[in-house]
Amino acid sequence: MRVRFAPSPTGALHIGGARAALYNWLLAQGPEHATFVLRIEDTDPERSTKENVEQILDALRWLGLNWDEGPIFQTNNTARHQEALAQLLASGHAYHSTAGKAEVDAYKAEHGASAGFRGTPEASGAVRLRVPDKPATSFDDAVRGEISTPNASMDDPVIARGDGSVLYNFAVAVDDLDAQITHVVRGEDHISNTPKQLLVFEALGAPQPRYAHLPLLHGPDGKKLSKRHGAASVQELRDAGYLPEAVINYIALLGAGFAPDEELFSAAELAARFKLESVSKSPAVFDEKKLRNFNGQYLRALSSEELTRRLEAFTGHPNLAPAVEISREKIQTLRDFWPLAGFIYDGAGHDPKAFDKWIAKDPARLASARETLAELPEWNLTTIEAALTALVEGSGAKPGQVYQPIRVALSGTTVSPGIFETLNVLGREESLKRMDQALDRAG
Ligand code: GLU
């Protein structure tokens, strides 16, 4: 089994493209041990810049989707495309024609609107493939079943322009043939290209690959997945702080047809279970909320050392271990970390509403907490917790009335990791200093 992912490098790798890459990769990792070929379809010189190619490779690497062969660059296959074109012209499977839209329209006016255009060979002009005089071009799609197009309704497709450069569907078929691809797994948007590509295989006398067209991805509102739904590309998911293993797990499930009660899988488990024949025909829903939830579970399953390493890489900030330890239960993504715990390093922020409500209105609450803490003979989690719990009980206040003023003094806002843990990590001196600053500000 040989499979391929063949992106056109137009910018970021979209989630739909990532899923196509992943399904190919799963076939390579799974019981079939397919060989995974990466082909970059870089024939559009304006969009296929070095940066755009690098972005695709980078996204695949980040996801851990390694390929076995390639990247093959489609533009390097030009000589081979010309050779195949010459072969078809020589064998009579293709012919030169100057016919353009006007001639095609005239043909249809004469033969009926649904009649496929048939040209008359000329000495020069574009090249058209002769659609064979057979009832239909059919294939058994691994996902969608039998798909059949009557040959009589297909125009003889243009496979090369007047200047000799070949068209997309021709190049794809020749490249798939040369790479000996046995299974083409790609997005449903390519379904209408398949009959033309099959005709190229047929004309070259080559065996046709099996096709599997993956259903589209929709947002939770049932509309085609786009930026409106949040992150739409792998790069955006990375920037949003998702872990590659959570992304892989989540997008693998989109339409894979696994039992709904099975959810968290390692890549190896996904590969062991994945079957093209089980892929669902209907659109799958990409719901970022669900991915967030997956991500939180993956994140909590990491060791503290590993999570710290990833957060240090993500934030570019060293020595995060103590803050990570006290934040790990409260974050769902790597990006959630800094807004929650960054104040430990950056100093307290200032949310005027929180300050007015919890400190300015009644500074005595914070002052008495400060005094209690200042008297601690030892500063550790146990002594801090015991002292503040006693203060809550002794004062008859609600816990929030004691803890929120401290939290606002330390962080500037009403969100932080656990208050005892935060005090402990900040240390006595820094904690008291921040409380003093807040009391000064309250006047
Ligand atoms: N280059 C095409 C794309 O990025 C995919 C071609 C194919 O998979 O056959 O949409």
CSV table of C-alpha atoms and ligand atoms in Angstrom, one decimal:
chain,number,residue,atom,x,y,z
A,1,MET,CA,0.0,0.0,0.0
A,2,ARG,CA,1.4,3.4,-1.0
A,3,VAL,CA,-0.4,6.6,0.0
A,4,ARG,CA,0.3,10.3,-0.4
A,5,PHE,CA,-0.5,13.7,0.9
A,6,ALA,CA,-0.2,16.3,-1.9
A,7,PRO,CA,-0.7,19.8,-0.5
A,8,SER,CA,-0.6,23.0,-2.6
A,9,PRO,CA,1.4,25.4,-0.5
A,10,THR,CA,-0.9,28.3,-0.3
A,11,GLY,CA,-0.2,29.4,3.2
A,12,ALA,CA,-1.1,27.7,6.5
A,13,LEU,CA,-2.1,24.1,6.7
A,14,HIS,CA,-5.8,24.0,7.2
A,15,ILE,CA,-7.4,21.6,9.6
A,16,GLY,CA,-9.1,19.8,6.7
A,17,GLY,CA,-5.7,19.3,5.0
A,18,ALA,CA,-4.2,18.2,8.3
A,19,ARG,CA,-6.9,15.6,8.6
A,20,ALA,CA,-6.2,14.3,5.1
A,21,ALA,CA,-2.5,14.1,6.0
A,22,LEU,CA,-3.3,12.4,9.3
A,23,TYR,CA,-5.5,9.7,7.7
A,24,ASN,CA,-2.7,8.9,5.2
A,25,TRP,CA,-0.2,8.8,8.0
A,26,LEU,CA,-2.4,6.5,10.1
A,27,LEU,CA,-2.5,4.1,7.1
A,28,ALA,CA,1.3,4.2,7.1
A,29,GLN,CA,1.6,3.5,10.9
A,30,GLY,CA,-1.2,0.9,11.0
A,31,PRO,CA,-1.4,-2.8,10.2
A,32,GLU,CA,-1.1,-2.1,6.4
A,33,HIS,CA,2.3,-0.3,6.9
A,34,ALA,CA,1.6,1.9,3.9
A,35,THR,CA,4.5,4.0,2.5
A,36,PHE,CA,3.6,7.6,3.0
A,37,VAL,CA,4.7,9.9,0.2
A,38,LEU,CA,4.7,13.7,0.5
A,39,ARG,CA,4.3,15.6,-2.7
A,40,ILE,CA,4.3,19.4,-2.8
A,41,GLU,CA,2.0,20.6,-5.6
A,42,ASP,CA,4.0,23.8,-6.3
A,43,THR,CA,2.9,24.6,-9.8
A,44,ASP,CA,1.4,28.0,-9.0
A,45,PRO,CA,4.6,30.1,-8.7
A,46,GLU,CA,2.9,33.0,-7.0
A,47,ARG,CA,1.6,31.0,-4.1
A,48,SER,CA,4.2,28.3,-3.9
A,49,THR,CA,6.8,30.5,-2.2
A,50,LYS,CA,9.6,29.0,-0.1
A,51,GLU,CA,7.8,30.3,3.1
A,52,ASN,CA,4.5,28.7,2.1
A,53,VAL,CA,6.2,25.4,1.5
A,54,GLU,CA,8.1,25.6,4.8
A,55,GLN,CA,4.8,26.4,6.6
A,56,ILE,CA,3.3,23.2,5.4
A,57,LEU,CA,6.4,21.1,6.3
A,58,ASP,CA,6.6,22.8,9.7
A,59,ALA,CA,2.9,22.1,10.5
A,60,LEU,CA,3.3,18.4,9.5
A,61,ARG,CA,6.5,18.2,11.7
A,62,TRP,CA,4.8,19.8,14.6
A,63,LEU,CA,1.9,17.3,14.4
A,64,GLY,CA,4.5,14.5,14.2
A,65,LEU,CA,3.2,13.3,10.8
A,66,ASN,CA,6.5,12.1,9.3
A,67,TRP,CA,6.6,10.9,5.7
A,68,ASP,CA,8.6,8.1,4.2
A,69,GLU,CA,9.3,9.5,0.8
A,70,GLY,CA,9.6,13.0,-0.5
A,71,PRO,CA,8.9,15.8,-0.4
A,72,ILE,CA,8.6,15.4,-4.2
A,73,PHE,CA,8.1,18.8,-5.8
A,74,GLN,CA,5.6,18.7,-8.7
A,75,THR,CA,7.6,21.3,-10.6
A,76,ASN,CA,10.6,18.9,-10.7
A,77,ASN,CA,8.4,16.5,-12.7
A,78,THR,CA,7.9,18.7,-15.7
A,79,ALA,CA,10.0,16.7,-18.1
A,80,ARG,CA,8.1,13.5,-17.1
A,81,HIS,CA,4.8,15.3,-17.7
A,82,GLN,CA,5.9,16.3,-21.2
A,83,GLU,CA,7.0,12.7,-21.9
A,84,ALA,CA,3.6,11.4,-20.8
A,85,LEU,CA,1.9,14.0,-22.9
A,86,ALA,CA,4.0,13.1,-26.0
A,87,GLN,CA,3.1,9.5,-25.4
A,88,LEU,CA,-0.6,10.2,-25.4
A,89,LEU,CA,-0.4,12.3,-28.5
A,90,ALA,CA,1.6,9.6,-30.3
A,91,SER,CA,-0.8,6.9,-29.3
A,92,GLY,CA,-3.8,8.9,-30.4
A,93,HIS,CA,-5.3,9.1,-26.9
A,94,ALA,CA,-4.9,12.9,-27.0
A,95,TYR,CA,-5.0,15.5,-29.8
A,96,HIS,CA,-4.2,19.1,-30.4
A,97,SER,CA,-7.2,21.4,-30.6
A,98,THR,CA,-7.6,25.2,-30.8
A,99,ALA,CA,-11.2,24.9,-29.7
A,100,GLY,CA,-12.1,27.3,-26.9
A,101,LYS,CA,-15.3,28.2,-25.2
A,102,ALA,CA,-17.1,29.4,-28.3
A,103,GLU,CA,-16.5,26.1,-30.1
A,104,VAL,CA,-17.5,24.1,-27.1
A,105,ASP,CA,-20.7,26.2,-26.8
A,106,ALA,CA,-21.5,25.8,-30.5
A,107,TYR,CA,-20.9,22.0,-30.2
A,108,LYS,CA,-23.4,21.8,-27.3
A,109,ALA,CA,-25.9,23.9,-29.2
A,110,GLU,CA,-25.8,21.4,-32.0
A,111,HIS,CA,-25.5,18.1,-30.0
A,112,GLY,CA,-27.5,19.0,-26.8
A,113,ALA,CA,-26.4,20.7,-23.6
A,114,SER,CA,-25.4,17.5,-21.8
A,115,ALA,CA,-23.3,16.2,-24.7
A,116,GLY,CA,-19.6,16.1,-23.9
A,117,PHE,CA,-17.4,18.2,-26.3
A,118,ARG,CA,-15.5,16.2,-28.9
A,119,GLY,CA,-12.9,18.1,-31.0
A,120,THR,CA,-11.3,17.6,-34.3
A,121,PRO,CA,-7.5,17.0,-34.2
A,122,GLU,CA,-5.5,19.9,-35.5
A,123,ALA,CA,-1.8,20.6,-36.1
A,124,SER,CA,-1.3,22.7,-33.0
A,125,GLY,CA,-3.1,24.3,-30.0
A,126,ALA,CA,-4.0,23.0,-26.5
A,127,VAL,CA,-4.0,19.2,-25.9
A,128,ARG,CA,-7.3,17.4,-25.2
A,129,LEU,CA,-7.6,13.9,-23.9
A,130,ARG,CA,-10.0,11.8,-26.0
A,131,VAL,CA,-12.8,10.5,-23.7
A,132,PRO,CA,-13.2,6.8,-24.7
A,133,ASP,CA,-16.4,5.7,-26.3
A,134,LYS,CA,-17.6,3.7,-23.4
A,135,PRO,CA,-20.7,4.0,-21.2
A,136,ALA,CA,-19.1,5.4,-18.1
A,137,THR,CA,-16.0,6.2,-16.0
A,138,SER,CA,-16.6,4.6,-12.6
A,139,PHE,CA,-14.7,4.0,-9.4
A,140,ASP,CA,-15.5,2.5,-6.1
A,141,ASP,CA,-14.7,5.1,-3.5
A,142,ALA,CA,-13.7,3.6,-0.2
A,143,VAL,CA,-15.9,6.1,1.6
A,144,ARG,CA,-18.7,6.9,-0.7
A,145,GLY,CA,-19.1,3.7,-2.7
A,146,GLU,CA,-19.7,3.5,-6.4
A,147,ILE,CA,-19.4,6.8,-8.3
A,148,SER,CA,-20.0,6.8,-12.0
A,149,THR,CA,-19.9,9.5,-14.7
A,150,PRO,CA,-21.3,8.8,-18.1
A,151,ASN,CA,-18.5,9.3,-20.7
A,152,ALA,CA,-21.0,10.8,-23.2
A,153,SER,CA,-21.5,13.8,-20.9
A,154,MET,CA,-17.8,14.5,-20.3
A,155,ASP,CA,-16.0,17.0,-22.4
A,156,ASP,CA,-12.7,15.8,-23.8
A,157,PRO,CA,-10.6,17.4,-21.0
A,158,VAL,CA,-7.8,19.9,-21.8
A,159,ILE,CA,-4.7,18.4,-20.4
A,160,ALA,CA,-2.1,20.9,-21.7
A,161,ARG,CA,-2.2,24.5,-22.7
A,162,GLY,CA,-1.2,25.8,-26.2
A,163,ASP,CA,2.2,26.6,-24.7
A,164,GLY,CA,2.7,22.9,-23.8
A,165,SER,CA,2.4,23.4,-20.0
A,166,VAL,CA,0.2,20.6,-18.5
A,167,LEU,CA,-2.9,21.1,-16.5
A,168,TYR,CA,-3.5,20.2,-12.9
A,169,ASN,CA,-5.5,16.9,-13.3
A,170,PHE,CA,-3.0,15.6,-15.7
A,171,ALA,CA,0.0,16.3,-13.5
A,172,VAL,CA,-1.7,14.8,-10.5
A,173,ALA,CA,-2.5,11.5,-12.3
A,174,VAL,CA,1.0,11.2,-13.8
A,175,ASP,CA,2.6,12.0,-10.4
A,176,ASP,CA,0.4,9.5,-8.6
A,177,LEU,CA,1.3,6.9,-11.2
A,178,ASP,CA,5.0,7.5,-11.0
A,179,ALA,CA,5.0,7.4,-7.2
A,180,GLN,CA,3.0,4.1,-7.5
A,181,ILE,CA,0.3,5.4,-5.3
A,182,THR,CA,-2.2,2.6,-4.6
A,183,HIS,CA,-4.6,4.7,-2.4
A,184,VAL,CA,-5.5,8.3,-2.9
A,185,VAL,CA,-7.0,9.7,0.3
A,186,ARG,CA,-8.0,13.3,0.0
A,187,GLY,CA,-10.8,15.8,0.6
A,188,GLU,CA,-14.2,15.5,-1.0
A,189,ASP,CA,-13.6,18.8,-2.8
A,190,HIS,CA,-11.5,16.7,-5.3
A,191,ILE,CA,-14.3,14.2,-6.1
A,192,SER,CA,-15.1,16.0,-9.4
A,193,ASN,CA,-11.5,15.8,-10.5
A,194,THR,CA,-11.3,12.0,-10.1
A,195,PRO,CA,-13.0,11.0,-13.4
A,196,LYS,CA,-10.5,13.1,-15.4
A,197,GLN,CA,-7.6,11.7,-13.5
A,198,LEU,CA,-8.9,8.1,-14.1
A,199,LEU,CA,-9.1,8.8,-17.8
A,200,VAL,CA,-5.4,9.8,-17.7
A,201,PHE,CA,-4.5,6.5,-16.0
A,202,GLU,CA,-6.6,4.6,-18.5
A,203,ALA,CA,-5.0,6.4,-21.5
A,204,LEU,CA,-1.5,5.6,-20.2
A,205,GLY,CA,-2.5,2.0,-19.8
A,206,ALA,CA,-1.8,2.1,-16.1
A,207,PRO,CA,-3.7,0.6,-13.2
A,208,GLN,CA,-5.9,3.0,-11.3
A,209,PRO,CA,-5.4,3.7,-7.6
A,210,ARG,CA,-8.2,3.3,-5.1
A,211,TYR,CA,-9.8,6.5,-4.0
A,212,ALA,CA,-11.2,7.6,-0.7
A,213,HIS,CA,-12.8,11.1,-0.5
A,214,LEU,CA,-13.1,12.4,3.0
A,215,PRO,CA,-16.2,14.4,4.0
A,216,LEU,CA,-15.9,18.1,4.6
A,217,LEU,CA,-15.4,19.6,8.0
A,218,HIS,CA,-18.1,21.8,9.4
A,219,GLY,CA,-18.2,24.2,12.4
A,220,PRO,CA,-20.7,23.5,15.2
A,221,ASP,CA,-23.3,25.7,13.4
A,222,GLY,CA,-23.3,23.3,10.4
A,223,LYS,CA,-21.5,25.7,8.1
A,224,LYS,CA,-18.3,24.9,6.3
A,225,LEU,CA,-15.3,25.2,8.7
A,226,SER,CA,-13.7,28.6,8.4
A,227,LYS,CA,-12.0,31.3,10.5
A,228,ARG,CA,-15.4,32.4,11.9
A,229,HIS,CA,-15.4,29.2,14.0
A,230,GLY,CA,-12.0,30.1,15.7
A,231,ALA,CA,-8.8,28.5,14.8
A,232,ALA,CA,-8.9,27.1,11.2
A,233,SER,CA,-5.3,26.1,10.6
A,234,VAL,CA,-2.7,24.0,12.4
A,235,GLN,CA,-0.6,27.1,13.0
A,236,GLU,CA,-3.5,28.8,14.8
A,237,LEU,CA,-4.0,25.7,16.9
A,238,ARG,CA,-0.4,25.7,17.9
A,239,ASP,CA,-0.5,29.4,18.7
A,240,ALA,CA,-3.7,28.9,20.7
A,241,GLY,CA,-1.7,26.5,23.0
A,242,TYR,CA,-3.0,23.1,21.9
A,243,LEU,CA,-0.7,20.1,22.2
A,244,PRO,CA,0.0,18.2,19.0
A,245,GLU,CA,-1.1,14.9,20.5
A,246,ALA,CA,-4.5,16.3,21.5
A,247,VAL,CA,-4.9,17.8,18.0
A,248,ILE,CA,-4.0,14.5,16.4
A,249,ASN,CA,-6.4,12.6,18.6
A,250,TYR,CA,-9.3,15.1,18.1
A,251,ILE,CA,-9.0,15.5,14.3
A,252,ALA,CA,-8.5,11.7,13.9
A,253,LEU,CA,-12.0,11.2,15.3
A,254,LEU,CA,-13.6,13.6,13.0
A,255,GLY,CA,-15.5,11.2,10.7
A,256,ALA,CA,-13.3,8.2,11.4
A,257,GLY,CA,-16.3,6.2,12.4
A,258,PHE,CA,-15.0,4.9,15.8
A,259,ALA,CA,-17.4,4.0,18.5
A,260,PRO,CA,-18.6,7.3,20.1
A,261,ASP,CA,-17.7,6.2,23.6
A,262,GLU,CA,-14.1,5.8,22.7
A,263,GLU,CA,-12.2,9.0,22.7
A,264,LEU,CA,-8.7,9.3,24.0
A,265,PHE,CA,-6.2,7.4,21.9
A,266,SER,CA,-2.5,7.6,21.4
A,267,ALA,CA,-1.4,7.8,17.8
A,268,ALA,CA,-0.5,4.1,17.8
A,269,GLU,CA,-4.0,3.2,19.0
A,270,LEU,CA,-5.6,5.4,16.4
A,271,ALA,CA,-3.5,3.7,13.7
A,272,ALA,CA,-4.4,0.3,14.9
A,273,ARG,CA,-8.1,1.1,14.7
A,274,PHE,CA,-8.3,3.3,11.6
A,275,LYS,CA,-10.0,1.8,8.5
A,276,LEU,CA,-10.8,3.8,5.4
A,277,GLU,CA,-14.0,1.8,5.0
A,278,SER,CA,-15.3,3.0,8.3
A,279,VAL,CA,-14.9,6.7,7.5
A,280,SER,CA,-18.3,8.4,7.6
A,281,LYS,CA,-19.9,9.9,4.5
A,282,SER,CA,-21.5,12.8,6.2
A,283,PRO,CA,-19.6,16.0,7.2
A,284,ALA,CA,-17.8,15.9,10.5
A,285,VAL,CA,-18.1,18.7,13.0
A,286,PHE,CA,-15.0,20.4,14.3
A,287,ASP,CA,-15.8,21.9,17.7
A,288,GLU,CA,-13.0,23.8,19.3
A,289,LYS,CA,-14.7,23.5,22.7
A,290,LYS,CA,-14.3,19.8,22.5
A,291,LEU,CA,-10.7,20.1,21.4
A,292,ARG,CA,-10.1,22.4,24.5
A,293,ASN,CA,-11.5,19.7,26.7
A,294,PHE,CA,-9.4,17.0,25.1
A,295,ASN,CA,-6.4,19.3,25.4
A,296,GLY,CA,-7.0,19.8,29.1
A,297,GLN,CA,-7.0,16.0,29.6
A,298,TYR,CA,-3.8,15.6,27.7
A,299,LEU,CA,-2.2,18.4,29.5
A,300,ARG,CA,-2.9,17.0,32.9
A,301,ALA,CA,-1.6,13.6,31.8
A,302,LEU,CA,1.9,15.1,31.2
A,303,SER,CA,4.5,14.9,34.0
A,304,SER,CA,5.2,18.2,35.7
A,305,GLU,CA,8.7,18.3,34.1
A,306,GLU,CA,7.3,17.7,30.6
A,307,LEU,CA,4.5,20.3,31.1
A,308,THR,CA,7.1,22.8,32.4
A,309,ARG,CA,9.3,22.2,29.4
A,310,ARG,CA,6.4,22.8,27.0
A,311,LEU,CA,5.3,25.9,28.8
A,312,GLU,CA,8.8,27.3,28.9
A,313,ALA,CA,9.0,26.8,25.2
A,314,PHE,CA,5.6,28.2,24.6
A,315,THR,CA,6.0,31.4,26.7
A,316,GLY,CA,9.8,31.8,26.1
A,317,HIS,CA,10.1,32.2,29.9
A,318,PRO,CA,12.6,30.1,31.9
A,319,ASN,CA,12.2,28.6,35.4
A,320,LEU,CA,8.5,28.1,35.4
A,321,ALA,CA,8.4,24.9,37.5
A,322,PRO,CA,6.9,26.2,40.7
A,323,ALA,CA,4.1,28.2,38.9
A,324,VAL,CA,3.4,25.3,36.6
A,325,GLU,CA,2.9,22.9,39.6
A,326,ILE,CA,0.2,25.1,41.1
A,327,SER,CA,-1.5,25.9,37.8
A,328,ARG,CA,-1.7,22.6,36.1
A,329,GLU,CA,-5.2,21.7,37.3
A,330,LYS,CA,-6.6,25.1,36.1
A,331,ILE,CA,-5.4,25.3,32.5
A,332,GLN,CA,-6.8,23.7,29.4
A,333,THR,CA,-4.2,25.0,26.9
A,334,LEU,CA,-0.6,26.2,27.1
A,335,ARG,CA,-2.0,29.7,26.4
A,336,ASP,CA,-4.1,29.7,29.5
A,337,PHE,CA,-1.1,29.6,31.7
A,338,TRP,CA,0.3,33.1,31.4
A,339,PRO,CA,-3.0,35.0,32.0
A,340,LEU,CA,-3.5,32.8,35.1
A,341,ALA,CA,0.1,32.8,36.6
A,342,GLY,CA,2.2,35.3,34.7
A,343,PHE,CA,1.7,37.8,37.6
A,344,ILE,CA,4.0,35.6,39.7
A,345,TYR,CA,6.9,36.7,37.3
A,346,ASP,CA,5.5,40.0,35.9
A,347,GLY,CA,4.3,41.5,39.2
A,348,ALA,CA,0.7,42.3,40.0
A,349,GLY,CA,-1.5,43.8,37.3
A,350,HIS,CA,-4.2,46.2,38.1
A,351,ASP,CA,-7.9,45.5,37.5
A,352,PRO,CA,-9.6,48.6,39.0
A,353,LYS,CA,-12.9,46.9,39.4
A,354,ALA,CA,-11.4,44.0,41.4
A,355,PHE,CA,-9.3,46.5,43.4
A,356,ASP,CA,-12.3,48.7,44.3
A,357,LYS,CA,-14.5,45.7,45.2
A,358,TRP,CA,-12.1,43.7,47.2
A,359,ILE,CA,-9.6,46.1,48.6
A,360,ALA,CA,-10.5,49.8,48.4
A,361,LYS,CA,-13.9,49.4,50.0
A,362,ASP,CA,-12.6,47.7,53.1
A,363,PRO,CA,-8.8,47.7,53.3
A,364,ALA,CA,-9.0,46.3,56.9
A,365,ARG,CA,-9.7,42.8,55.6
A,366,LEU,CA,-6.4,42.8,53.6
A,367,ALA,CA,-4.6,44.5,56.5
A,368,SER,CA,-5.6,41.8,58.9
A,369,ALA,CA,-4.6,39.0,56.5
A,370,ARG,CA,-1.3,40.7,56.0
A,371,GLU,CA,-0.7,40.9,59.8
A,372,THR,CA,-1.6,37.3,60.3
A,373,LEU,CA,0.8,36.2,57.5
A,374,ALA,CA,3.6,38.5,58.7
A,375,GLU,CA,3.6,36.7,62.0
A,376,LEU,CA,4.1,33.3,60.6
A,377,PRO,CA,7.3,31.8,62.1
A,378,GLU,CA,7.7,29.6,59.1
A,379,TRP,CA,6.4,30.2,55.5
A,380,ASN,CA,5.1,27.0,53.9
A,381,LEU,CA,1.9,25.6,52.5
A,382,THR,CA,0.9,24.1,55.8
A,383,THR,CA,1.5,27.2,58.0
A,384,ILE,CA,-0.1,29.5,55.4
A,385,GLU,CA,-3.2,27.4,55.1
A,386,ALA,CA,-3.6,26.9,58.9
A,387,ALA,CA,-3.2,30.6,59.6
A,388,LEU,CA,-5.7,31.8,56.9
A,389,THR,CA,-8.2,29.1,57.8
A,390,ALA,CA,-8.1,30.2,61.4
A,391,LEU,CA,-8.5,33.8,60.3
A,392,VAL,CA,-11.6,33.0,58.3
A,393,GLU,CA,-13.0,31.0,61.3
A,394,GLY,CA,-12.1,33.6,63.9
A,395,SER,CA,-13.4,36.6,62.0
A,396,GLY,CA,-16.8,35.0,61.0
A,397,ALA,CA,-16.1,36.1,57.4
A,398,LYS,CA,-16.8,34.1,54.3
A,399,PRO,CA,-13.7,32.5,52.9
A,400,GLY,CA,-13.9,34.8,49.8
A,401,GLN,CA,-13.9,37.9,52.0
A,402,VAL,CA,-10.5,36.9,53.3
A,403,TYR,CA,-9.0,35.3,50.2
A,404,GLN,CA,-10.1,37.6,47.4
A,405,PRO,CA,-8.4,40.7,48.8
A,406,ILE,CA,-5.2,38.7,49.1
A,407,ARG,CA,-5.6,37.4,45.6
A,408,VAL,CA,-6.2,40.9,44.2
A,409,ALA,CA,-3.2,42.2,46.0
A,410,LEU,CA,-0.9,39.5,44.7
A,411,SER,CA,-2.1,39.2,41.1
A,412,GLY,CA,-4.1,42.4,40.5
A,413,THR,CA,-7.1,40.4,39.4
A,414,THR,CA,-9.6,37.9,40.8
A,415,VAL,CA,-8.0,34.9,39.0
A,416,SER,CA,-4.9,33.1,40.2
A,417,PRO,CA,-3.9,29.6,41.1
A,418,GLY,CA,-4.9,28.5,44.7
A,419,ILE,CA,-4.3,31.3,47.1
A,420,PHE,CA,-2.2,29.3,49.6
A,421,GLU,CA,-0.1,27.8,46.8
A,422,THR,CA,0.4,31.2,45.3
A,423,LEU,CA,1.5,32.8,48.6
A,424,ASN,CA,3.9,29.9,49.1
A,425,VAL,CA,5.4,30.2,45.6
A,426,LEU,CA,5.8,34.0,45.8
A,427,GLY,CA,7.5,33.7,49.2
A,428,ARG,CA,7.1,35.8,52.3
A,429,GLU,CA,8.9,38.9,51.3
A,430,GLU,CA,7.3,39.3,47.9
A,431,SER,CA,3.8,38.4,49.2
A,432,LEU,CA,4.0,41.0,52.0
A,433,LYS,CA,5.4,43.6,49.6
A,434,ARG,CA,2.5,43.2,47.2
A,435,MET,CA,0.0,43.4,50.0
A,436,ASP,CA,1.7,46.5,51.3
A,437,GLN,CA,1.6,48.1,47.9
A,438,ALA,CA,-2.1,47.4,47.6
A,439,LEU,CA,-2.7,48.8,51.0
A,440,ASP,CA,-0.8,52.0,50.1
A,441,ARG,CA,-2.8,52.4,47.0
A,442,ALA,CA,-6.0,52.0,48.9
A,443,GLY,CA,-4.7,54.9,51.1
B,1,GLU,N1,-3.0,19.8,-4.1
B,1,GLU,C1,-4.3,19.6,-3.8
B,1,GLU,C2,-4.8,20.4,-2.7
B,1,GLU,O1,-4.0,20.9,-1.9
B,1,GLU,C3,-4.6,18.1,-3.4
B,1,GLU,C4,-4.5,17.2,-4.6
B,1,GLU,C5,-4.8,15.8,-4.3
B,1,GLU,O2,-4.8,15.4,-3.1
B,1,GLU,O3,-5.1,15.1,-5.2
B,1,GLU,O4,-6.0,20.6,-2.5
